[in-house]
Amino acid sequence: MKVSVGQFNPGAEVSANLATMGMLAATAAQEGSKLIVFPEEAMFSVGQVKGDFAAAVDAHWTTFVQGLSLICSEIGIAIIAGGYESSGENRPYNTVVALDEAGEILGTYRKLHLYDAFSYQESTRIKPSDRGIAVVEIGGFKVGIMTCYDLRFPELARALALSGAELICVSAAWFKGEHKIDHWETLLKARAIENTCWVVAAGTSSDHCIGHSAILDPMGIAIDFLNDEAEGVATADVTHRRIEEVREFLPVLRNRRFENNTAVVPAG
């Protein structure tokens, strides 16, 4: 199955962001892709929303999901993309939604690990999830979902792999900073290598985010990637065969000695 990442810089207007995603999805479909993964904040960037953020989420989440569904059904491609979902409180969820090629919702993932690091406090605006991991099926592949800062927590990727994920899709808005590109690339490789699965990572390109979207095979090799382009699509052919051959000579999932007792700890 061919998969793509769509890299762009979301603004404040949901309609404009959907138009950009539609264009990138059409490019991916022309390249033969059955799935395109978009960044965190593809709905809109929290830093660009004017007025009450929670009210904007309440007003636009449904519109965003419906717009993605229309893109899927018109182009015939599955989409994974990040947005903000109402929690019924003043802090929305940071949510990734997965839709199939007909536009039907396959599942959603609410970000578990909020970015309270590097002098940033995502938890002041966003409510953390307490419902655990998400794995959906697209094109005959089990697809696990992660969001940005989640990438720094190997237990989440391992839980996805042990739940059958063959692709781990990461939607991110990875902030720029000293060594941050090195961290991003190293962590993407590590999550692929330690779980012997494909990693498909879409990054936001903006003045404060690095972009650098990439598709890595189960040996951590970047098959296709972008740098800091404002907009672009990277595409690769992901196969079960590559997973099987890597797991034959690198059977880390079979060789592990720890049980998977991962449970979600309530946020403080």
XYZ file of N, CA and C in Angstrom:
804
model
N 0.843 -1.190 0.000
C 0.000 0.000 0.000
C 0.878 1.240 0.000
N 0.597 2.160 -0.886
C 1.309 3.433 -0.872
C 0.667 4.364 0.147
N 1.516 5.034 0.916
C 1.044 6.012 1.898
C 1.830 7.302 1.712
N 1.227 8.398 2.131
C 1.861 9.703 2.001
C 1.768 10.477 3.298
N 2.661 11.442 3.453
C 2.529 12.471 4.471
C 2.306 13.795 3.759
N 1.432 14.617 4.327
C 1.162 15.931 3.775
C 1.635 16.999 4.743
N 2.607 17.767 4.346
C 3.196 18.792 5.214
C 2.709 20.171 4.802
N 2.232 20.953 5.775
C 1.823 22.327 5.485
C 1.793 23.122 6.778
N 1.440 24.402 6.661
C 1.410 25.309 7.799
C -0.034 25.747 8.052
N -0.745 25.080 8.968
C -2.143 25.444 9.202
C -2.273 26.868 9.745
N -3.271 27.572 9.243
C -3.585 28.894 9.748
C -4.786 28.862 10.664
N -5.465 29.985 10.793
C -6.591 30.101 11.712
C -7.919 29.684 11.090
N -7.978 29.633 9.750
C -9.237 29.367 9.063
C -9.353 27.896 8.683
N -10.363 27.223 9.224
C -10.560 25.804 8.942
C -10.766 25.559 7.455
N -11.539 26.424 6.800
C -11.836 26.229 5.380
C -10.570 26.296 4.532
N -9.676 27.236 4.850
C -8.419 27.355 4.100
C -7.532 26.139 4.342
N -7.491 25.659 5.581
C -6.695 24.475 5.884
C -7.229 23.245 5.166
N -8.539 23.108 5.118
C -9.144 21.983 4.401
C -8.845 22.057 2.907
N -8.849 23.270 2.359
C -8.530 23.424 0.940
C -7.102 22.963 0.655
N -6.175 23.329 1.539
C -4.786 22.885 1.370
C -4.684 21.375 1.490
N -5.368 20.797 2.467
C -5.334 19.348 2.627
C -5.945 18.638 1.428
N -6.995 19.215 0.863
C -7.591 18.633 -0.329
C -6.618 18.602 -1.494
N -5.856 19.690 -1.657
C -4.865 19.753 -2.722
C -3.756 18.725 -2.509
N -3.253 18.629 -1.274
C -2.190 17.674 -0.976
C -2.689 16.236 -1.090
N -3.936 15.998 -0.665
C -4.513 14.652 -0.787
C -4.662 14.253 -2.248
N -5.033 15.203 -3.090
C -5.160 14.916 -4.521
C -3.803 14.555 -5.116
N -2.757 15.259 -4.703
C -1.407 14.929 -5.165
C -1.014 13.524 -4.730
N -1.303 13.198 -3.464
C -0.982 11.862 -2.961
C -1.731 10.784 -3.729
N -3.007 11.026 -3.999
C -3.806 10.046 -4.736
C -3.267 9.846 -6.143
N -2.797 10.922 -6.765
C -2.210 10.816 -8.098
C -0.952 9.952 -8.077
N -0.265 9.926 -6.929
C 0.925 9.092 -6.776
C 0.577 7.658 -6.378
N -0.721 7.387 -6.243
C -1.172 6.036 -5.936
C -1.403 5.744 -4.474
N -1.354 6.761 -3.617
C -1.505 6.533 -2.179
C -2.937 6.220 -1.799
N -3.068 5.346 -0.818
C -4.360 4.985 -0.255
C -4.592 5.660 1.094
N -3.545 6.286 1.641
C -3.625 6.972 2.936
C -2.692 8.168 2.916
N -3.184 9.298 3.453
C -2.319 10.445 3.673
C -2.461 10.875 5.129
N -1.326 11.159 5.761
C -1.282 11.583 7.152
C -0.919 13.060 7.198
N -1.721 13.839 7.930
C -1.487 15.269 8.073
C -1.026 15.588 9.494
N -0.477 16.793 9.706
C 0.098 17.123 11.011
C -0.931 17.329 12.122
N -0.405 17.439 13.312
C -1.129 17.993 14.452
C -1.568 19.406 14.082
N -2.688 19.846 14.634
C -3.213 21.193 14.384
C -3.584 21.427 12.922
N -3.841 20.373 12.164
C -4.276 20.565 10.784
C -5.601 21.315 10.714
N -6.399 21.194 11.737
C -7.682 21.926 11.812
C -7.459 23.425 11.882
N -6.689 23.853 12.855
C -6.171 25.216 12.952
C -5.107 25.280 14.033
N -4.258 26.280 13.920
C -3.166 26.447 14.868
C -3.643 27.228 16.079
N -3.407 26.664 17.266
C -3.874 27.302 18.490
C -3.312 28.710 18.633
N -2.107 28.932 18.131
C -1.481 30.233 18.261
C -2.067 31.293 17.361
N -2.876 30.871 16.377
C -3.442 31.830 15.435
C -4.932 32.070 15.626
N -5.549 31.320 16.519
C -6.985 31.489 16.750
C -7.224 32.740 17.596
N -8.082 33.612 17.120
C -8.418 34.823 17.845
C -9.640 34.570 18.735
N -9.666 35.194 19.888
C -10.797 35.045 20.787
C -10.696 33.783 21.622
N -11.846 33.303 22.083
C -11.898 32.165 22.989
C -11.596 30.868 22.241
N -10.532 30.188 22.644
C -10.093 28.986 21.936
C -11.105 27.854 22.051
N -11.613 27.600 23.260
C -12.579 26.513 23.453
C -13.840 26.753 22.640
N -14.277 28.005 22.538
C -15.463 28.326 21.743
C -15.204 28.071 20.261
N -13.992 28.378 19.802
C -13.648 28.117 18.404
C -13.654 26.620 18.116
N -13.164 25.837 19.068
C -13.189 24.378 18.914
C -14.623 23.879 18.840
N -15.463 24.350 19.750
C -16.877 23.958 19.753
C -17.534 24.253 18.404
N -17.147 25.382 17.818
C -17.789 25.823 16.583
C -17.281 25.078 15.346
N -16.053 24.554 15.380
C -15.427 24.100 14.140
C -15.031 22.632 14.079
N -15.035 21.896 15.196
C -14.602 20.494 15.139
C -15.450 19.678 14.162
N -16.747 19.784 14.253
C -17.619 19.017 13.368
C -17.414 19.410 11.914
N -17.246 20.708 11.665
C -16.989 21.187 10.307
C -15.696 20.595 9.758
N -14.687 20.546 10.616
C -13.396 19.995 10.215
C -13.527 18.530 9.830
N -14.160 17.738 10.666
C -14.294 16.310 10.387
C -15.146 16.083 9.142
N -16.202 16.843 8.994
C -17.041 16.714 7.804
C -16.267 17.091 6.540
N -15.423 18.114 6.647
C -14.603 18.515 5.508
C -13.610 17.443 5.117
N -12.985 16.808 6.116
C -12.086 15.695 5.829
C -12.829 14.546 5.165
N -14.032 14.262 5.668
C -14.835 13.175 5.109
C -15.137 13.424 3.636
N -15.429 14.672 3.300
C -15.719 15.022 1.909
C -14.478 14.827 1.036
N -13.318 15.230 1.526
C -12.076 15.030 0.772
C -11.859 13.541 0.514
N -12.017 12.731 1.553
C -11.837 11.283 1.412
C -12.739 10.711 0.332
N -14.025 11.036 0.412
C -14.994 10.440 -0.500
C -14.828 10.945 -1.926
N -14.436 12.199 -2.095
C -14.271 12.743 -3.441
C -12.998 12.218 -4.111
N -11.925 12.046 -3.326
C -10.646 11.645 -3.899
C -10.434 10.136 -3.806
N -11.061 9.503 -2.816
C -10.890 8.067 -2.619
C -9.612 7.731 -1.888
N -9.337 8.473 -0.811
C -8.128 8.260 -0.032
C -8.476 8.340 1.446
N -7.838 7.513 2.258
C -8.009 7.590 3.706
C -7.157 8.738 4.254
N -7.620 9.324 5.359
C -6.929 10.470 5.952
C -6.792 10.277 7.450
N -5.621 10.648 7.968
C -5.394 10.802 9.398
C -4.920 12.231 9.610
N -5.589 12.973 10.491
C -5.262 14.391 10.668
C -5.595 14.848 12.076
N -4.863 15.838 12.551
C -5.027 16.343 13.908
C -5.861 17.601 13.990
N -6.671 17.678 15.056
C -7.486 18.862 15.313
C -7.766 18.996 16.797
N -8.787 19.749 17.114
C -9.171 19.969 18.508
C -10.649 19.650 18.669
N -10.931 18.823 19.663
C -12.277 18.298 19.902
C -12.783 18.791 21.250
N -14.029 19.206 21.299
C -14.602 19.683 22.550
C -14.611 18.579 23.604
N -14.275 18.964 24.828
C -14.323 18.031 25.957
C -15.515 18.320 26.858
N -16.275 19.371 26.530
C -17.359 19.806 27.398
C -16.873 20.727 28.508
N -15.561 21.009 28.491
C -14.962 21.897 29.479
C -14.226 23.015 28.746
N -13.512 23.851 29.491
C -12.811 24.953 28.842
C -11.474 24.533 28.240
N -11.061 23.279 28.444
C -9.868 22.735 27.805
C -10.283 21.612 26.853
N -10.201 21.832 25.538
C -10.551 20.783 24.577
C -9.502 19.669 24.556
N -9.822 18.598 23.854
C -8.864 17.540 23.580
C -8.062 17.867 22.320
N -6.812 17.464 22.301
C -5.994 17.469 21.094
C -6.206 16.098 20.448
N -6.978 16.058 19.367
C -7.495 14.795 18.840
C -7.080 14.575 17.400
N -6.659 13.357 17.111
C -6.396 12.918 15.743
C -7.556 12.027 15.308
N -8.064 12.292 14.106
C -9.177 11.499 13.577
C -8.695 10.722 12.363
N -9.152 9.477 12.249
C -8.820 8.620 11.114
C -10.101 8.295 10.356
N -10.070 8.510 9.042
C -11.222 8.246 8.188
C -10.803 7.361 7.029
N -11.717 6.509 6.572
C -11.401 5.638 5.441
C -11.639 6.363 4.124
N -11.405 5.655 3.016
C -11.484 6.291 1.701
C -12.903 6.710 1.326
N -13.906 6.197 2.035
C -15.284 6.618 1.794
C -15.697 7.775 2.703
N -14.806 8.175 3.601
C -15.118 9.279 4.502
C -15.734 8.863 5.815
N -15.769 7.558 6.086
C -16.314 7.080 7.350
C -15.245 7.149 8.447
N -15.644 7.562 9.636
C -14.701 7.660 10.750
C -14.341 6.260 11.237
N -13.045 5.970 11.243
C -12.555 4.686 11.747
C -12.267 4.742 13.241
N -11.869 5.903 13.717
C -11.549 6.048 15.127
C -10.908 7.392 15.390
N -10.778 7.730 16.655
C -10.094 8.948 17.058
C -9.110 8.621 18.177
N -8.083 9.436 18.259
C -7.100 9.306 19.331
C -6.917 10.665 19.995
N -7.122 10.709 21.309
C -6.913 11.932 22.078
C -5.530 11.891 22.704
N -4.776 12.952 22.499
C -3.376 13.011 22.903
C -3.217 12.712 24.390
N -2.353 11.739 24.680
C -2.109 11.328 26.060
C -1.066 12.196 26.751
N 0.032 12.434 26.068
C 1.155 13.149 26.685
C 1.155 14.600 26.209
N 0.767 15.499 27.070
C 0.730 16.903 26.702
C 2.110 17.519 26.845
N 2.367 18.481 25.979
C 3.706 19.061 25.858
C 3.947 20.109 26.953
N 4.212 19.604 28.134
C 4.590 20.460 29.262
C 6.097 20.346 29.439
N 6.835 20.921 28.515
C 8.293 20.778 28.464
C 8.872 21.940 27.671
N 10.191 22.121 27.798
C 10.876 23.192 27.066
C 10.158 24.540 27.239
N 9.731 24.829 28.453
C 9.114 26.120 28.810
C 7.750 26.337 28.158
N 7.111 25.253 27.695
C 5.772 25.344 27.117
C 4.828 24.527 27.988
N 3.595 24.979 28.125
C 2.622 24.289 28.976
C 1.328 24.043 28.191
N 1.318 22.952 27.416
C 0.125 22.633 26.624
C -1.084 22.377 27.517
N -0.853 21.870 28.726
C -1.965 21.502 29.611
C -2.755 22.700 30.113
N -2.243 23.908 29.928
C -3.037 25.080 30.319
C -4.214 25.283 29.378
N -4.112 24.758 28.152
C -5.179 24.922 27.153
C -5.890 23.617 26.815
N -5.186 22.476 26.988
C -5.669 21.193 26.470
C -5.886 20.209 27.610
N -6.956 19.418 27.496
C -7.249 18.368 28.464
C -6.592 17.063 28.006
N -5.838 16.395 28.872
C -5.207 15.132 28.468
C -6.217 13.992 28.389
N -5.978 13.088 27.471
C -6.826 11.907 27.361
C -6.578 10.961 28.527
N -7.591 10.164 28.844
C -7.393 9.080 29.813
C -7.963 7.765 29.282
N -8.161 7.703 27.944
C -8.816 6.503 27.410
C -7.886 5.574 26.641
N -6.600 5.887 26.571
C -5.654 4.915 26.036
C -5.376 5.038 24.556
N -4.836 3.936 23.991
C -4.308 3.944 22.631
C -5.417 3.769 21.596
N -5.027 3.982 20.318
C -5.966 3.800 19.211
C -5.262 3.080 18.070
N -5.856 1.984 17.615
C -5.376 1.242 16.452
C -6.565 1.026 15.526
N -6.410 1.415 14.248
C -7.466 1.246 13.256
C -6.916 0.418 12.101
N -7.786 -0.005 11.206
C -7.351 -0.785 10.048
C -7.581 0.008 8.774
N -6.524 0.144 7.975
C -6.594 0.863 6.709
C -5.829 0.059 5.664
N -6.507 -0.303 4.590
C -5.832 -0.994 3.489
C -5.188 -2.300 3.874
N -5.766 -2.986 4.850
C -5.207 -4.260 5.284
C -4.075 -4.130 6.277
N -3.778 -2.927 6.728
C -2.745 -2.689 7.741
C -3.375 -2.219 9.045
N -2.823 -2.691 10.156
C -3.176 -2.160 11.467
C -2.366 -0.889 11.689
N -3.059 0.202 11.970
C -2.430 1.516 12.035
C -2.606 2.095 13.437
N -1.489 2.338 14.121
C -1.511 2.977 15.429
C -1.290 4.475 15.288
N -1.830 5.234 16.231
C -1.812 6.695 16.130
C -1.135 7.305 17.344
N -0.242 8.264 17.076
C 0.425 9.026 18.124
C 0.402 10.505 17.740
N 0.610 11.367 18.743
C 0.632 12.805 18.486
C 1.879 13.431 19.096
N 2.746 13.956 18.264
C 3.855 14.836 18.623
C 4.630 14.372 19.863
N 4.415 14.999 21.014
C 5.184 14.724 22.232
C 5.103 13.256 22.653
N 4.033 12.552 22.242
C 3.928 11.107 22.484
C 5.163 10.361 21.990
N 5.819 10.906 20.971
C 6.955 10.227 20.360
C 8.094 9.999 21.352
N 8.140 10.808 22.399
C 9.208 10.694 23.401
C 8.928 9.604 24.435
N 7.811 8.887 24.293
C 7.414 7.880 25.274
C 7.367 6.512 24.593
N 8.458 5.751 24.673
C 8.536 4.491 23.921
C 7.491 3.471 24.343
N 6.995 3.574 25.582
C 5.993 2.614 26.024
C 4.693 2.739 25.228
N 4.392 3.933 24.722
C 3.180 4.101 23.924
C 3.333 3.401 22.574
N 4.465 3.619 21.915
C 4.706 2.950 20.635
C 4.731 1.433 20.813
N 5.331 0.957 21.914
C 5.375 -0.482 22.158
C 3.967 -1.038 22.385
N 3.139 -0.298 23.123
C 1.761 -0.741 23.338
C 1.012 -0.836 22.012
N 1.266 0.096 21.105
C 0.630 0.040 19.787
C 1.101 -1.195 19.019
N 2.414 -1.436 19.038
C 2.957 -2.590 18.319
C 2.411 -3.901 18.873
N 2.318 -3.992 20.198
C 1.811 -5.217 20.808
C 0.301 -5.375 20.621
N -0.349 -4.287 20.227
C -1.775 -4.359 19.879
C -1.960 -4.623 18.390
N -0.860 -4.889 17.701
C -0.929 -5.284 16.301
C -0.554 -4.235 15.294
N -0.225 -3.015 15.731
C 0.087 -1.950 14.779
C 1.285 -2.309 13.916
N 1.124 -2.186 12.612
C 2.198 -2.403 11.644
C 2.725 -1.078 11.098
N 1.881 -0.067 11.150
C 2.256 1.311 10.876
C 1.973 2.116 12.129
N 2.894 2.986 12.502
C 2.627 3.971 13.543
C 2.621 5.335 12.873
N 1.489 6.008 12.930
C 1.347 7.318 12.314
C 1.459 8.396 13.375
N 2.328 9.365 13.112
C 2.595 10.445 14.059
C 2.186 11.762 13.414
N 1.208 12.443 14.018
C 0.859 13.798 13.608
C 1.513 14.756 14.586
N 2.283 15.715 14.074
C 3.097 16.529 14.975
C 3.157 17.984 14.547
N 3.394 18.835 15.544
C 3.812 20.218 15.344
C 5.058 20.370 16.218
N 6.172 19.869 15.717
C 7.407 19.736 16.496
C 8.132 21.079 16.521
N 8.211 21.676 17.710
C 8.788 23.007 17.827
C 10.267 23.024 17.433
N 10.651 24.142 16.833
C 12.056 24.379 16.546
C 12.823 24.650 17.841
N 14.131 24.475 17.777
C 14.985 24.731 18.926
C 16.280 23.961 18.794
N 17.184 24.201 19.698
C 18.478 23.543 19.662
C 18.320 22.026 19.762
N 18.882 21.325 18.808
C 18.880 19.854 18.737
C 17.497 19.261 18.444
N 16.481 20.091 18.192
C 15.130 19.543 18.061
C 14.961 18.684 16.806
N 15.611 19.066 15.691
C 15.545 18.212 14.495
C 16.232 16.881 14.771
N 17.367 16.925 15.468
C 18.063 15.685 15.838
C 17.173 14.800 16.692
N 16.478 15.394 17.662
C 15.583 14.618 18.516
C 14.494 13.959 17.672
N 13.849 14.735 16.835
C 12.756 14.243 15.987
C 13.220 13.059 15.139
N 14.316 13.240 14.432
C 14.779 12.181 13.534
C 15.226 10.941 14.307
N 15.890 11.157 15.431
C 16.346 10.025 16.252
C 15.174 9.249 16.824
N 14.184 9.953 17.323
C 13.031 9.291 17.929
C 12.193 8.551 16.894
N 12.037 9.130 15.707
C 11.317 8.414 14.650
C 12.022 7.113 14.310
N 13.342 7.177 14.163
C 14.108 5.965 13.869
C 13.981 4.942 14.993
N 14.083 5.424 16.234
C 14.011 4.501 17.368
C 12.666 3.795 17.437
N 11.572 4.541 17.250
C 10.249 3.923 17.334
C 10.070 2.881 16.231
N 10.638 3.126 15.049
C 10.563 2.136 13.973
C 11.412 0.915 14.292
N 12.661 1.138 14.702
C 13.602 0.037 14.906
C 13.185 -0.854 16.074
N 12.801 -0.241 17.197
C 12.528 -1.036 18.390
C 11.226 -1.821 18.283
N 10.350 -1.402 17.356
C 9.078 -2.105 17.176
C 8.981 -2.811 15.831
N 10.031 -2.702 15.015
C 10.084 -3.303 13.682
C 8.790 -3.081 12.909
N 8.398 -1.802 12.839
C 7.201 -1.438 12.091
C 7.478 -0.164 11.296
N 6.602 0.134 10.361
C 6.698 1.372 9.605
C 6.306 2.552 10.498
N 6.948 3.696 10.281
C 6.574 4.936 10.959
C 6.299 5.988 9.891
N 5.125 6.585 9.980
C 4.687 7.590 9.010
C 4.408 8.871 9.792
N 5.260 9.879 9.613
C 5.234 11.059 10.483
C 5.038 12.332 9.673
N 3.987 13.083 10.014
C 3.680 14.343 9.346
C 3.927 15.496 10.304
N 4.765 16.438 9.887
C 5.092 17.579 10.726
C 4.582 18.888 10.151
N 4.183 19.790 11.032
C 3.789 21.138 10.635
C 5.014 21.932 10.197
N 4.864 22.658 9.110
C 5.909 23.588 8.679
C 5.437 25.004 9.010
N 6.184 25.709 9.813
C 5.813 27.084 10.188
C 7.053 27.784 10.702
N 6.878 29.026 11.116
C 8.011 29.768 11.661
C 8.551 29.130 12.936
N 7.678 28.397 13.667
C 8.105 27.831 14.947
C 8.156 26.307 14.960
N 7.844 25.656 13.816
C 7.876 24.194 13.754
C 8.782 23.730 12.620
N 9.345 22.524 12.758
C 10.440 22.095 11.889
C 10.006 21.480 10.569
N 8.745 21.013 10.441
C 8.402 20.238 9.255
C 9.046 18.864 9.336
N 9.908 18.545 8.358
C 10.693 17.302 8.346
C 9.811 16.046 8.460
N 8.730 16.033 7.699
C 7.886 14.836 7.616
C 8.673 13.702 6.971
N 8.341 12.465 7.344
C 9.121 11.327 6.836
C 8.337 10.033 6.942
N 8.724 9.084 6.097
C 8.200 7.716 6.147
C 9.394 6.790 6.300
N 9.417 6.017 7.396
C 10.547 5.145 7.703
C 10.112 3.683 7.686
N 11.010 2.829 7.223
C 10.701 1.404 7.195
C 11.036 0.764 8.546
N 10.772 -0.531 8.728
C 10.990 -1.167 10.043
C 12.450 -1.254 10.491
N 13.386 -0.876 9.635
C 14.786 -0.764 10.034
C 15.174 0.678 10.338
N 14.203 1.578 10.301
C 14.464 2.978 10.594
C 15.046 3.747 9.420
N 14.940 3.211 8.231
C 15.460 3.863 7.030
C 14.386 4.784 6.462
N 14.730 6.046 6.248
C 13.781 7.010 5.681
C 13.630 6.730 4.185
N 12.470 6.240 3.786
C 12.213 5.891 2.391
C 11.891 7.142 1.583
N 11.148 8.068 2.177
C 10.918 9.369 1.562
C 10.711 10.375 2.686
N 11.066 11.633 2.409
C 11.005 12.629 3.474
C 10.969 14.032 2.880
N 10.599 14.975 3.713
C 10.638 16.393 3.383
C 11.559 17.084 4.375
N 11.977 18.280 4.041
C 12.752 19.086 4.970
C 11.846 20.173 5.553
N 12.143 21.431 5.314
C 11.312 22.493 5.897
C 10.430 23.166 4.852
N 10.088 22.435 3.785
C 9.221 22.989 2.755
C 7.895 23.468 3.350
N 7.385 24.577 2.847
C 6.122 25.118 3.351
C 4.976 24.145 3.108
N 4.971 23.512 1.944
C 3.962 22.511 1.606
C 4.626 21.409 0.797
N 4.160 20.195 0.978
C 4.711 19.113 0.188
C 4.138 17.771 0.572
N 4.398 16.781 -0.266
C 3.943 15.408 -0.063
C 5.139 14.478 -0.224
N 5.293 13.555 0.702
C 6.267 12.463 0.580
C 5.492 11.156 0.554
N 5.946 10.224 -0.275
C 5.190 8.990 -0.509
C 6.115 7.777 -0.507
N 5.626 6.680 0.031
C 6.385 5.426 0.021
C 5.419 4.253 -0.059
N 5.926 3.160 -0.560
C 5.147 1.923 -0.656
C 5.444 1.084 0.584
N 4.491 0.997 1.491
C 4.686 0.204 2.707
C 4.154 -1.212 2.453
N 4.887 -2.205 2.936
C 4.515 -3.588 2.642
C 4.579 -4.441 3.896
N 3.725 -5.448 3.942
C 3.818 -6.456 4.989
C 5.114 -7.261 4.846
N 5.534 -7.471 3.623
C 6.726 -8.282 3.385
C 7.946 -7.690 4.082
N 8.090 -6.359 4.030
C 9.244 -5.736 4.676
C 9.196 -5.941 6.191
N 8.004 -5.848 6.775
C 7.871 -6.110 8.214
C 8.278 -7.540 8.523
N 7.775 -8.483 7.730
C 8.042 -9.899 7.983
C 9.527 -10.224 7.873
N 10.208 -9.664 6.857
C 11.616 -10.004 6.686
C 12.478 -9.382 7.782
N 12.127 -8.173 8.231
C 12.886 -7.553 9.317
C 12.651 -8.317 10.619
N 11.411 -8.705 10.872
C 11.115 -9.424 12.106
C 11.692 -10.840 12.112
N 12.046 -11.342 10.938
C 12.681 -12.660 10.876
C 14.109 -12.598 11.408
N 14.864 -11.562 11.003
C 16.257 -11.486 11.473
C 16.435 -10.572 12.675
N 15.370 -9.819 13.035
C 15.437 -8.944 14.208
C 14.152 -9.134 15.017
N 14.018 -10.273 15.705
C 12.753 -10.626 16.364
C 12.604 -10.013 17.758
N 12.760 -8.704 17.857
C 12.762 -8.064 19.177
C 11.424 -8.227 19.904
N 10.330 -8.244 19.163
C 9.035 -8.393 19.830
C 8.885 -9.795 20.425
N 9.479 -10.803 19.766
C 9.449 -12.153 20.310
C 10.455 -12.319 21.448
N 11.561 -11.625 21.370
C 12.650 -11.805 22.341
C 12.447 -11.030 23.640
N 11.508 -10.120 23.685
C 11.358 -9.256 24.864
C 11.012 -10.097 26.102
N 11.420 -9.610 27.268
C 11.244 -10.330 28.523
C 10.264 -9.641 29.467
N 9.802 -8.468 29.110
C 8.846 -7.749 29.947
C 7.431 -7.950 29.422
N 6.492 -8.167 30.326
C 5.104 -8.185 29.935
C 4.627 -6.773 29.661
N 3.598 -6.681 28.835
C 3.043 -5.371 28.548
C 1.941 -5.062 29.560
N 2.326 -4.396 30.640
C 1.361 -4.032 31.683
C 1.062 -2.535 31.650
N 1.248 -1.924 30.489
C 1.058 -0.484 30.369
C -0.398 -0.124 30.661
N -0.588 0.773 31.596
C -1.917 1.314 31.901
C -1.802 2.833 31.948
N -2.871 3.511 31.542
C -2.864 4.967 31.525
C -3.004 5.503 32.934
N -2.051 6.308 33.338
C -2.082 6.940 34.665
C -2.907 8.212 34.574
N -3.865 8.430 35.456
C -4.655 9.669 35.406
C -3.758 10.895 35.482
N -4.099 11.905 34.708
C -3.305 13.135 34.705
C -3.482 13.873 36.002
N -2.387 14.494 36.436
C -2.436 15.247 37.685
C -3.093 16.597 37.540
